[in-house]
JSON list of C-alpha atoms in Angstrom, two decimals:
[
{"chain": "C", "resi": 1, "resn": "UNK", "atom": "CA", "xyz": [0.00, 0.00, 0.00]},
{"chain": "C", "resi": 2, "resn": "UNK", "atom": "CA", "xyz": [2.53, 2.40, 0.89]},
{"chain": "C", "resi": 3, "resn": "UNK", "atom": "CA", "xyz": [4.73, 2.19, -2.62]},
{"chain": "C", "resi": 4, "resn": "UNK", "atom": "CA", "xyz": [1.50, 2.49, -4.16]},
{"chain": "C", "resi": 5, "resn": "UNK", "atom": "CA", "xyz": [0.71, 5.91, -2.31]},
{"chain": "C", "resi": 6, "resn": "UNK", "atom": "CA", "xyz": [4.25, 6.51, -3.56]},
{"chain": "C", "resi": 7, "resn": "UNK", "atom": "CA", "xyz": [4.12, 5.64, -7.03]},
{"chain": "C", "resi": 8, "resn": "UNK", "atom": "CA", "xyz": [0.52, 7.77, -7.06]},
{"chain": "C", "resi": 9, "resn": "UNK", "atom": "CA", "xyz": [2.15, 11.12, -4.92]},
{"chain": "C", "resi": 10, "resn": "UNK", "atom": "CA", "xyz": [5.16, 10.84, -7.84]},
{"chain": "C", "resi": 11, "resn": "UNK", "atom": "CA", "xyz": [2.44, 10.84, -10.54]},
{"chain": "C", "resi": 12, "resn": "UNK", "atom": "CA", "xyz": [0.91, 13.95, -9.34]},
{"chain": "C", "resi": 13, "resn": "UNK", "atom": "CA", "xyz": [4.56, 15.70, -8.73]},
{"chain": "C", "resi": 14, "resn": "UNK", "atom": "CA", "xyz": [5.34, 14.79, -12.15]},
{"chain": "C", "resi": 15, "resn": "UNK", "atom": "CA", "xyz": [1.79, 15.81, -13.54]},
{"chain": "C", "resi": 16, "resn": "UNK", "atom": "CA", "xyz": [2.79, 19.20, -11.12]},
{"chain": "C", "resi": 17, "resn": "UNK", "atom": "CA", "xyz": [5.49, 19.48, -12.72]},
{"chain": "C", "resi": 18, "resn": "UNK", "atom": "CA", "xyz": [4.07, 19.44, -16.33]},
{"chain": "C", "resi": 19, "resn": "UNK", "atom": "CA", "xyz": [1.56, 22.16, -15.63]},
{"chain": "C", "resi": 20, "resn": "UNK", "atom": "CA", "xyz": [4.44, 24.09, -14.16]},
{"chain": "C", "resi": 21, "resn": "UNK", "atom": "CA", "xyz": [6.74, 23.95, -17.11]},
{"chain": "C", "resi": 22, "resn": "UNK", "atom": "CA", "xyz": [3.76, 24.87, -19.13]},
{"chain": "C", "resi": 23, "resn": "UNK", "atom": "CA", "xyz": [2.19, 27.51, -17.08]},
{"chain": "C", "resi": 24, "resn": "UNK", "atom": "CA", "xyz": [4.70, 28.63, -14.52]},
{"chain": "C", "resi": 25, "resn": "UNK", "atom": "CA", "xyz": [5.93, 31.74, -16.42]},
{"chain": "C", "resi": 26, "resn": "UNK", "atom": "CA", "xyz": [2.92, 33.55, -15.59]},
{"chain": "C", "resi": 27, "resn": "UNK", "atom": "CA", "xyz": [3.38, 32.96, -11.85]},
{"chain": "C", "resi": 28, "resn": "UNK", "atom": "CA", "xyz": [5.54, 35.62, -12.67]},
{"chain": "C", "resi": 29, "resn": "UNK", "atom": "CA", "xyz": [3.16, 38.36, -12.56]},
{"chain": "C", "resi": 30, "resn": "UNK", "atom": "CA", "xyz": [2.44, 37.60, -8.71]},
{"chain": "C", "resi": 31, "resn": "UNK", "atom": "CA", "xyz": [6.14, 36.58, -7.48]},
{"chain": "C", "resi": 32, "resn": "UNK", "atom": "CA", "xyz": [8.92, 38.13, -9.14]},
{"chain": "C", "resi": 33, "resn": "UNK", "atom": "CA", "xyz": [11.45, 35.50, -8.15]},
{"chain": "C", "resi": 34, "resn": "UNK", "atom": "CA", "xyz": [9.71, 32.41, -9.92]},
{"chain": "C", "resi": 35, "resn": "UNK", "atom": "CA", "xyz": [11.74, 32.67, -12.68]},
{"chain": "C", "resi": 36, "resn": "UNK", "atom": "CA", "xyz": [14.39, 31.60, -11.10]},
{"chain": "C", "resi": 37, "resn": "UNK", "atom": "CA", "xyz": [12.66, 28.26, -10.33]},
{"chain": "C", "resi": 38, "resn": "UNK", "atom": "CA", "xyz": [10.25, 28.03, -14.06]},
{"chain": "C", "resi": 39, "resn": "UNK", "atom": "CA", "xyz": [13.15, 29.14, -16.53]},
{"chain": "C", "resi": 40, "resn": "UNK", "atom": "CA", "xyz": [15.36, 25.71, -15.17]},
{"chain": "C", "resi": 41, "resn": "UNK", "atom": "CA", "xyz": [11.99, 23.69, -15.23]},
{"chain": "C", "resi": 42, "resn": "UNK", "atom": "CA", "xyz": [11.29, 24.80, -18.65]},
{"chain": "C", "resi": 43, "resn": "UNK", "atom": "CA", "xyz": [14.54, 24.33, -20.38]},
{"chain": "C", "resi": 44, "resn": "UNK", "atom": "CA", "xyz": [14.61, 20.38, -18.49]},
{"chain": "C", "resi": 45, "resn": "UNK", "atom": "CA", "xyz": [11.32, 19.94, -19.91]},
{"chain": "C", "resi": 46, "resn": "UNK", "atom": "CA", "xyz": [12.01, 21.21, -23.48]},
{"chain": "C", "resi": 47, "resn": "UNK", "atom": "CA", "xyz": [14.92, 19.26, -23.58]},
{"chain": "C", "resi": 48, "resn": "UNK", "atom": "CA", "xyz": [13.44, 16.09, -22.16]},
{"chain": "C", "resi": 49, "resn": "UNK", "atom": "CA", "xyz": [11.17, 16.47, -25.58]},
{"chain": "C", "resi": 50, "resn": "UNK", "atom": "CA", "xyz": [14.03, 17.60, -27.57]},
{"chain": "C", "resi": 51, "resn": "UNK", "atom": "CA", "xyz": [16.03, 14.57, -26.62]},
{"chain": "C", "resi": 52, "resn": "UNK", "atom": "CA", "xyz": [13.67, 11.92, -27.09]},
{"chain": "C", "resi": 53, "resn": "UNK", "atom": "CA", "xyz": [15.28, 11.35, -23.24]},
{"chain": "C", "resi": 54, "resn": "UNK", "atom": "CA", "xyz": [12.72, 9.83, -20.23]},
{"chain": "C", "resi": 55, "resn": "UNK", "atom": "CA", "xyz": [12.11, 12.55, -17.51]},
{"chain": "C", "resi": 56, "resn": "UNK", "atom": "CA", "xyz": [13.91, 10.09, -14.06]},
{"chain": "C", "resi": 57, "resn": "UNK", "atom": "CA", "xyz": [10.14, 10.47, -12.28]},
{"chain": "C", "resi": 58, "resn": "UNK", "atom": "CA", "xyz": [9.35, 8.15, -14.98]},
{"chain": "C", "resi": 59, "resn": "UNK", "atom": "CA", "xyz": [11.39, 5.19, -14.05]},
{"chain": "C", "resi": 60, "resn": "UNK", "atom": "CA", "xyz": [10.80, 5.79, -10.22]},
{"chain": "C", "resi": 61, "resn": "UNK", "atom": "CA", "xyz": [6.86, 5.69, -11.02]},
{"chain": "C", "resi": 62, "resn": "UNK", "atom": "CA", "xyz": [7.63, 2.80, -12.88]},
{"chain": "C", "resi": 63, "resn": "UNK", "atom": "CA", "xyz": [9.71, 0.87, -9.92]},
{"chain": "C", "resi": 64, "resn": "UNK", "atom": "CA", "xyz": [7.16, 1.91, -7.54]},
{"chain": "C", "resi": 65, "resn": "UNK", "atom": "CA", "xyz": [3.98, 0.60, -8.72]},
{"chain": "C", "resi": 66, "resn": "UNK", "atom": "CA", "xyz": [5.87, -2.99, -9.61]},
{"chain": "C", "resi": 67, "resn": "UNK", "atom": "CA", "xyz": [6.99, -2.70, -5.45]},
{"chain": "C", "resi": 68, "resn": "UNK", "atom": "CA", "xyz": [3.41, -2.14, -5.42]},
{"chain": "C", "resi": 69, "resn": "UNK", "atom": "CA", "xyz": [2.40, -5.60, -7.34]},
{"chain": "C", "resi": 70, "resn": "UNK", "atom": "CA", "xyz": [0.85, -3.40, -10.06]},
{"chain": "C", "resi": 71, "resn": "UNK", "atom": "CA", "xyz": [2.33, -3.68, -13.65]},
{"chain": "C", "resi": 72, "resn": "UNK", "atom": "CA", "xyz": [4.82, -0.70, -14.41]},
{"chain": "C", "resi": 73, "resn": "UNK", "atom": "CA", "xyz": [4.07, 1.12, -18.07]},
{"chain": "C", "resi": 74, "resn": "UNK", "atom": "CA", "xyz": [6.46, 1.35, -21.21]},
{"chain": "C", "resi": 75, "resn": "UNK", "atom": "CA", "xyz": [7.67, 5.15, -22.63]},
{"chain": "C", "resi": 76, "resn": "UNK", "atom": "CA", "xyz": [7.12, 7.34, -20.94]},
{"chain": "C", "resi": 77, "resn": "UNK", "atom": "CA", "xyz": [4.97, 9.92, -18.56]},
{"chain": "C", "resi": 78, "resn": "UNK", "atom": "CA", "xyz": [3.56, 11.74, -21.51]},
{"chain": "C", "resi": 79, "resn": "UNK", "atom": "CA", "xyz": [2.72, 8.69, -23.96]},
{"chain": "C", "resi": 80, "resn": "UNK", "atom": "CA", "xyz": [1.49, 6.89, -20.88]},
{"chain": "C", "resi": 81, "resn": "UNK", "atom": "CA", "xyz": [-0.71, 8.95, -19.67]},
{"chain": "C", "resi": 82, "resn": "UNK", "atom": "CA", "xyz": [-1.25, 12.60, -21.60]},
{"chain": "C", "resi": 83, "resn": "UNK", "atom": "CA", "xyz": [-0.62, 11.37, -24.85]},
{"chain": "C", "resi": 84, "resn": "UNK", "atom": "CA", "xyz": [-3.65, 9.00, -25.00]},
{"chain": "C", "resi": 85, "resn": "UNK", "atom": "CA", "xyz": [-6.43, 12.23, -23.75]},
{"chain": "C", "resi": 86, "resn": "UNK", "atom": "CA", "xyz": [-4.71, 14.45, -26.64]},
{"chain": "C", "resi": 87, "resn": "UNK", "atom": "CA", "xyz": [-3.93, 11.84, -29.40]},
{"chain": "C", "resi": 88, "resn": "UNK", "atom": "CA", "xyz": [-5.03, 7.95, -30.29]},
{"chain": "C", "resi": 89, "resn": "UNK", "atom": "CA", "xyz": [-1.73, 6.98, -31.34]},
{"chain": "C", "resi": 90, "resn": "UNK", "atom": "CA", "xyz": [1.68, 6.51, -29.78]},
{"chain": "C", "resi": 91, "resn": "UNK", "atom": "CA", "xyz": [4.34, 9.15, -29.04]},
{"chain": "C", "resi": 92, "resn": "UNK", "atom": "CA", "xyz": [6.64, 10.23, -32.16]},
{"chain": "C", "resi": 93, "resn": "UNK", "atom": "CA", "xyz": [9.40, 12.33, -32.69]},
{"chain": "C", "resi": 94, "resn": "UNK", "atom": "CA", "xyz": [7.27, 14.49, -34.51]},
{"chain": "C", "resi": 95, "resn": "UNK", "atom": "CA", "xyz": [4.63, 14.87, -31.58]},
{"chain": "C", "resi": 96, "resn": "UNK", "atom": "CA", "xyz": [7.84, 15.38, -29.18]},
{"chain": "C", "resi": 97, "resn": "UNK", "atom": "CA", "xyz": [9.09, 18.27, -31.35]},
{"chain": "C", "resi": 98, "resn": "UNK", "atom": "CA", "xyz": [5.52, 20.10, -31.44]},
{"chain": "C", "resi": 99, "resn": "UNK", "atom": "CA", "xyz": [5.39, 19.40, -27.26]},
{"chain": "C", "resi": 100, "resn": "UNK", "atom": "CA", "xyz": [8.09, 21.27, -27.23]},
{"chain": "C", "resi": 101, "resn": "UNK", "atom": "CA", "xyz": [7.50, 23.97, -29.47]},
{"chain": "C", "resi": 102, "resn": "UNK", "atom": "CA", "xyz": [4.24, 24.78, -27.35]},
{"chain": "C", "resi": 103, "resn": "UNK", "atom": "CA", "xyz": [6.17, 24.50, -24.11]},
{"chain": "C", "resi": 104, "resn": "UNK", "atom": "CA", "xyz": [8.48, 27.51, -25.67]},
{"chain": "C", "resi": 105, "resn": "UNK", "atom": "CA", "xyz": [5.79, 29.36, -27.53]},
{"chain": "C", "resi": 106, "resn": "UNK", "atom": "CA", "xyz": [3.76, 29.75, -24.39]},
{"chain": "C", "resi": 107, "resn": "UNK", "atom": "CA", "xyz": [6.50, 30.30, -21.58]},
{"chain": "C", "resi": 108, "resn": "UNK", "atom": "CA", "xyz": [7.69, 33.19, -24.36]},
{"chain": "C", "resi": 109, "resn": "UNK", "atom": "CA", "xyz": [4.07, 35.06, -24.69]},
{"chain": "C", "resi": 110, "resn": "UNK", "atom": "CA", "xyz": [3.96, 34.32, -21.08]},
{"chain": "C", "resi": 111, "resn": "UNK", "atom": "CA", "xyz": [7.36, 36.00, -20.49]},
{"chain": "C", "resi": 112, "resn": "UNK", "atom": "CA", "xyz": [6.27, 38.97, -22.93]},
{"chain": "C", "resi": 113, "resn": "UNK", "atom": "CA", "xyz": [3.42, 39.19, -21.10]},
{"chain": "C", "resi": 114, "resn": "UNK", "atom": "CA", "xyz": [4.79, 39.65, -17.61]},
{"chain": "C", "resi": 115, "resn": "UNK", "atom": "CA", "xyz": [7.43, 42.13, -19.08]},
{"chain": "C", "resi": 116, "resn": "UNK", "atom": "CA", "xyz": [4.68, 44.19, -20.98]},
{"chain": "C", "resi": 117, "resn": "UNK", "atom": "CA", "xyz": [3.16, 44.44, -17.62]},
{"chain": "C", "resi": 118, "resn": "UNK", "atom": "CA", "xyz": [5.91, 45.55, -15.59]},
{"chain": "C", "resi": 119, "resn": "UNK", "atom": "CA", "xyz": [7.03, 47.81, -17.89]},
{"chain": "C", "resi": 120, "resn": "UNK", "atom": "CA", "xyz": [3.86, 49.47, -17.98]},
{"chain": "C", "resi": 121, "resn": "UNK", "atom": "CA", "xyz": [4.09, 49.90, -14.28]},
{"chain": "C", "resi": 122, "resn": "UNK", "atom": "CA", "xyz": [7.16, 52.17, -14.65]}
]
């Protein structure tokens, strides 16, 4: 029971994690420092995609649901469980590319965004 509250708490960090890569940039309108935190996250997560690499939550998800007794997945995090609400068919290069593409297109409006703001402030 306990690896399996593991294996679930690492699928929401990782899910957290996601959303923050994604998103996080406009956190930047409300905390000035998050930058310092989202531009790392984002660059990891662009070149996770980039790379055709496996983010390392994936394998420890993975080890902790077979500790569990429950069957561990193949790919990864996004083909396991995004990729299947967004697309029927399996992860590609191609779909890894456009992932990251909209993790850059939207952390960059977000950025201009938060900059457009503050300078208007001045």
């Amino acid at each position: 029971m306990l690896f399996r509250l593991a294996a679930d708490a690492v699928l929401l960090l990782h899910l957290g994690f996601i959303v923050f890569v994604l998103l996080g940039g406009l956190l930047a309108l409300r905390w000035r420092r998050v930058p310092l935190l989202h531009l790392p996250a984002a660059a990891w997560g662009v070149y996770i995609e980039l790379s055709g690499g496996l983010c390392p939550l994936t394998p420890l998800e993975n080890r902790l649901r077979v500790l569990a007794g429950q069957v561990g997945f193949e790919g990864g995090f996004i083909e396991h469980y995004l990729l299947p609400l967004i697309y029927p068919a399996g992860l590609t290069r191609d779909t890894q590319f456009v992932l990251a593409g909209v993790v850059v297109i939207v952390n960059l409006l977000a950025y201009g965004f938060v900059l457009r703001r503050r300078c208007m402030r001045r």
